[in-house]
mmCIF file of C-alpha atoms in Angstrom:
data_model
loop_
_atom_site.group_PDB
_atom_site.id
_atom_site.type_symbol
_atom_site.label_atom_id
_atom_site.label_comp_id
_atom_site.label_asym_id
_atom_site.label_seq_id
_atom_site.Cartn_x
_atom_site.Cartn_y
_atom_site.Cartn_z
ATOM 1 C CA MET A 208 14.850 0.095 -3.935
ATOM 2 C CA LEU A 209 13.308 -3.154 -4.863
ATOM 3 C CA HIS A 210 12.804 -4.718 -8.341
ATOM 4 C CA THR A 211 10.666 -7.177 -9.673
ATOM 5 C CA ARG A 212 10.086 -8.663 -13.307
ATOM 6 C CA ARG A 213 8.303 -5.554 -14.363
ATOM 7 C CA LEU A 214 8.483 -2.980 -11.554
ATOM 8 C CA ARG A 215 10.700 -0.600 -9.585
ATOM 9 C CA LEU A 216 9.717 -0.052 -5.962
ATOM 10 C CA ARG A 217 11.254 3.146 -4.550
ATOM 11 C CA ALA A 218 10.775 5.808 -1.916
ATOM 12 C CA PRO A 219 8.244 8.452 -2.666
ATOM 13 C CA HIS A 220 9.360 11.985 -3.857
ATOM 14 C CA THR A 221 7.772 15.134 -4.915
ATOM 15 C CA GLY A 222 7.565 14.071 -8.533
ATOM 16 C CA ASP A 223 4.742 11.587 -7.483
ATOM 17 C CA PHE A 224 2.311 14.514 -6.363
ATOM 18 C CA ASP A 225 0.502 14.905 -9.518
ATOM 19 C CA VAL A 226 -0.556 11.297 -9.898
ATOM 20 C CA LEU A 227 -1.025 10.937 -6.043
ATOM 21 C CA SER A 228 -3.326 14.024 -6.001
ATOM 22 C CA THR A 229 -5.323 13.079 -9.065
ATOM 23 C CA PHE A 230 -6.096 9.692 -7.324
ATOM 24 C CA LEU A 231 -6.786 11.190 -3.881
ATOM 25 C CA MET A 232 -9.300 13.718 -5.167
ATOM 26 C CA SER A 233 -11.200 11.145 -7.430
ATOM 27 C CA GLU A 234 -13.778 8.498 -6.410
ATOM 28 C CA ARG A 235 -11.368 5.904 -6.852
ATOM 29 C CA ALA A 236 -9.896 6.886 -3.403
ATOM 30 C CA ARG A 237 -13.067 6.243 -1.461
ATOM 31 C CA HIS A 238 -11.765 3.229 0.174
ATOM 32 C CA VAL A 239 -8.509 4.903 1.369
ATOM 33 C CA GLY A 240 -10.104 8.082 3.134
ATOM 34 C CA GLY A 241 -10.823 10.026 -0.090
ATOM 35 C CA PRO A 242 -11.820 11.678 -2.107
ATOM 36 C CA LEU A 243 -9.939 14.478 -0.587
ATOM 37 C CA SER A 244 -10.960 18.139 -1.432
ATOM 38 C CA ASP A 245 -7.935 19.948 -2.095
ATOM 39 C CA ALA A 246 -4.114 19.758 -3.066
ATOM 40 C CA THR A 247 -3.050 20.703 0.456
ATOM 41 C CA GLN A 248 -4.602 17.551 1.894
ATOM 42 C CA CYS A 249 -3.015 15.582 -0.962
ATOM 43 C CA SER A 250 0.456 17.098 -0.081
ATOM 44 C CA ARG A 251 0.052 16.036 3.365
ATOM 45 C CA THR A 252 -0.652 12.417 2.213
ATOM 46 C CA LEU A 253 2.683 12.614 0.134
ATOM 47 C CA GLY A 254 4.524 13.945 3.467
ATOM 48 C CA ASN A 255 2.818 11.110 5.429
ATOM 49 C CA LEU A 256 4.259 8.571 3.029
ATOM 50 C CA ALA A 257 7.695 10.088 2.941
ATOM 51 C CA GLY A 258 7.842 10.769 6.569
ATOM 52 C CA MET A 259 7.166 7.097 7.575
ATOM 53 C CA TRP A 260 10.749 6.316 6.146
ATOM 54 C CA MET A 261 12.263 8.650 8.411
ATOM 55 C CA LEU A 262 10.142 7.902 11.538
ATOM 56 C CA ARG A 263 10.190 4.029 11.031
ATOM 57 C CA GLY A 264 13.257 3.250 8.973
ATOM 58 C CA PHE A 265 10.730 1.816 6.526
ATOM 59 C CA GLY A 266 7.836 2.869 4.329
ATOM 60 C CA ALA A 267 5.523 2.078 1.492
ATOM 61 C CA PHE A 268 7.275 2.143 -1.674
ATOM 62 C CA VAL A 269 6.030 3.880 -4.637
ATOM 63 C CA PHE A 270 5.890 1.417 -7.735
ATOM 64 C CA THR A 271 6.660 2.375 -11.223
ATOM 65 C CA GLN A 272 7.481 0.457 -14.417
ATOM 66 C CA ARG A 273 11.074 -0.718 -14.481
ATOM 67 C CA ASP A 274 11.853 1.599 -17.558
ATOM 68 C CA ASP A 275 9.594 4.678 -16.426
ATOM 69 C CA ASP A 276 9.674 6.510 -13.242
ATOM 70 C CA ARG A 277 6.022 7.761 -13.376
ATOM 71 C CA ALA A 278 4.220 6.620 -10.196
ATOM 72 C CA LEU A 279 1.537 3.829 -10.550
ATOM 73 C CA GLY A 280 0.693 3.413 -6.927
ATOM 74 C CA MET A 281 2.187 2.254 -3.668
ATOM 75 C CA ALA A 282 2.814 -0.808 -1.886
ATOM 76 C CA GLY A 283 4.822 -1.804 1.288
ATOM 77 C CA PRO A 284 5.471 -1.957 4.953
ATOM 78 C CA TRP A 285 3.316 0.682 6.841
ATOM 79 C CA GLN A 286 2.810 1.379 10.629
ATOM 80 C CA PRO A 287 1.515 4.838 11.770
ATOM 81 C CA MET A 288 2.312 5.359 15.428
ATOM 82 C CA THR A 289 -1.087 4.479 16.766
ATOM 83 C CA TRP A 290 -1.585 1.319 14.750
ATOM 84 C CA PRO A 291 -1.672 -1.840 16.611
ATOM 85 C CA GLU A 292 0.379 -4.029 14.059
ATOM 86 C CA PRO A 293 2.582 -3.462 11.089
ATOM 87 C CA GLU A 294 0.656 -3.456 7.722
ATOM 88 C CA ILE A 295 1.391 -4.425 4.244
ATOM 89 C CA ALA A 296 -0.610 -1.690 2.328
ATOM 90 C CA TRP A 297 -1.251 -1.059 -1.148
ATOM 91 C CA SER A 298 -3.165 1.309 -3.414
ATOM 92 C CA VAL A 299 -3.271 1.661 -7.237
ATOM 93 C CA TRP A 300 -3.166 5.483 -8.147
ATOM 94 C CA ALA A 301 -2.924 5.404 -12.037
ATOM 95 C CA PRO A 302 -6.155 4.028 -13.526
ATOM 96 C CA GLU A 303 -4.236 2.372 -16.412
ATOM 97 C CA ALA A 304 -2.396 -0.035 -13.655
ATOM 98 C CA GLU A 305 -5.638 -1.331 -12.585
ATOM 99 C CA GLY A 306 -6.430 -5.002 -13.244
ATOM 100 C CA THR A 307 -2.870 -5.621 -14.551
ATOM 101 C CA GLY A 308 -1.410 -7.575 -11.868
ATOM 102 C CA LEU A 309 1.032 -4.725 -10.834
ATOM 103 C CA ALA A 310 -0.457 -4.160 -7.381
ATOM 104 C CA HIS A 311 -0.020 -7.868 -6.864
ATOM 105 C CA GLU A 312 3.548 -7.937 -7.844
ATOM 106 C CA ALA A 313 4.365 -4.773 -5.869
ATOM 107 C CA ALA A 314 2.626 -5.939 -2.885
ATOM 108 C CA LEU A 315 4.211 -9.465 -2.885
ATOM 109 C CA ALA A 316 7.682 -7.910 -3.231
ATOM 110 C CA ALA A 317 6.967 -5.356 -0.402
ATOM 111 C CA ARG A 318 5.631 -8.244 1.916
ATOM 112 C CA ASP A 319 8.651 -10.496 1.234
ATOM 113 C CA HIS A 320 10.959 -7.540 2.079
ATOM 114 C CA ALA A 321 9.162 -6.802 5.400
ATOM 115 C CA PHE A 322 9.418 -10.596 6.540
ATOM 116 C CA ARG A 323 13.167 -11.230 5.091
ATOM 117 C CA ASP A 324 14.752 -7.893 5.456
ATOM 118 C CA LEU A 325 12.821 -6.008 8.212
ATOM 119 C CA GLY A 326 12.500 -9.190 10.284
ATOM 120 C CA TRP A 327 8.637 -9.155 10.612
ATOM 121 C CA THR A 328 7.140 -12.192 11.992
ATOM 122 C CA THR A 329 3.540 -10.923 11.058
ATOM 123 C CA ALA A 330 1.802 -8.418 9.217
ATOM 124 C CA VAL A 331 -1.868 -7.361 8.417
ATOM 125 C CA SER A 332 -3.653 -5.597 5.830
ATOM 126 C CA TYR A 333 -6.526 -3.221 6.817
ATOM 127 C CA ILE A 334 -9.033 -3.203 4.135
ATOM 128 C CA ASP A 335 -12.509 -1.432 3.903
ATOM 129 C CA PRO A 336 -15.167 -4.183 3.572
ATOM 130 C CA GLU A 337 -16.573 -2.566 0.469
ATOM 131 C CA ASN A 338 -13.035 -2.771 -1.316
ATOM 132 C CA VAL A 339 -13.609 -6.013 -3.268
ATOM 133 C CA ARG A 340 -10.554 -5.611 -5.304
ATOM 134 C CA SER A 341 -8.265 -5.281 -2.143
ATOM 135 C CA ILE A 342 -9.992 -8.181 -0.624
ATOM 136 C CA ARG A 343 -9.288 -10.366 -3.668
ATOM 137 C CA LEU A 344 -5.608 -9.222 -3.735
ATOM 138 C CA ALA A 345 -5.341 -9.958 -0.149
ATOM 139 C CA GLU A 346 -6.515 -13.465 -0.603
ATOM 140 C CA ARG A 347 -4.356 -13.925 -3.698
ATOM 141 C CA LEU A 348 -1.416 -12.915 -1.564
ATOM 142 C CA GLY A 349 -2.587 -15.886 0.863
ATOM 143 C CA ALA A 350 -3.641 -13.744 3.505
ATOM 144 C CA THR A 351 -6.806 -14.719 5.592
ATOM 145 C CA ARG A 352 -9.404 -12.984 7.475
ATOM 146 C CA ASP A 353 -8.572 -12.435 11.199
ATOM 147 C CA THR A 354 -11.741 -11.518 12.796
ATOM 148 C CA GLY A 355 -10.069 -11.220 16.457
ATOM 149 C CA ALA A 356 -7.381 -8.657 15.380
ATOM 150 C CA THR A 357 -7.519 -5.193 16.622
ATOM 151 C CA PRO A 358 -8.189 -2.564 13.907
ATOM 152 C CA PRO A 359 -6.557 0.837 13.908
ATOM 153 C CA PRO A 360 -8.099 3.575 16.103
ATOM 154 C CA GLY A 361 -10.883 5.533 14.450
ATOM 155 C CA SER A 362 -10.840 3.285 11.411
ATOM 156 C CA GLY A 363 -14.501 2.666 11.147
ATOM 157 C CA PRO A 364 -15.857 -0.690 9.582
ATOM 158 C CA ILE A 365 -12.502 -2.651 8.345
ATOM 159 C CA HIS A 366 -11.395 -6.098 7.610
ATOM 160 C CA VAL A 367 -8.091 -7.275 8.866
ATOM 161 C CA TYR A 368 -6.353 -9.819 6.699
ATOM 162 C CA ARG A 369 -3.260 -11.660 8.095
ATOM 163 C CA HIS A 370 -0.275 -12.431 6.239
ATOM 164 C CA ALA A 371 1.879 -15.372 7.338
ATOM 165 C CA PRO A 372 5.541 -15.368 7.200
ATOM 166 C CA GLU A 373 5.748 -18.606 5.532
ATOM 167 C CA ALA A 374 3.811 -17.217 2.657
ATOM 168 C CA ALA A 375 6.572 -14.817 1.863
#
């Protein structure tokens, strides 16, 4: 578990399902593979989030307000088995968390954790070229576009933003 001034970052759990599935079945999820068509697909996504912790020993954190356990989104170290590099990923699930700086705060804490505690020497963020908000967030985090980086298999058009460990 990580804490910031406003947030608690924790592992995902079953109580996150409603907020996550509402997000994934909405148009807001278009840059992360959505919208999904049914709750079973959303359940698999939650399983993937939780399973990464077991398979890799790390995973994306669900971020919440410090005094409320309701999921607002996720941010954290992420590396599915077929991905060429470790990623700092994020998404905002709850509409009321958009534009509040909470994703920045969560991604910054998660990135610092990856470099400091996991010993990462590099990390990328894979971002849909049309996801202007995520591109702005990557740039605000100090990441720069890496046009020579290998994208994940089957990802389609994707921008790769590289995080330098000295930015952490």
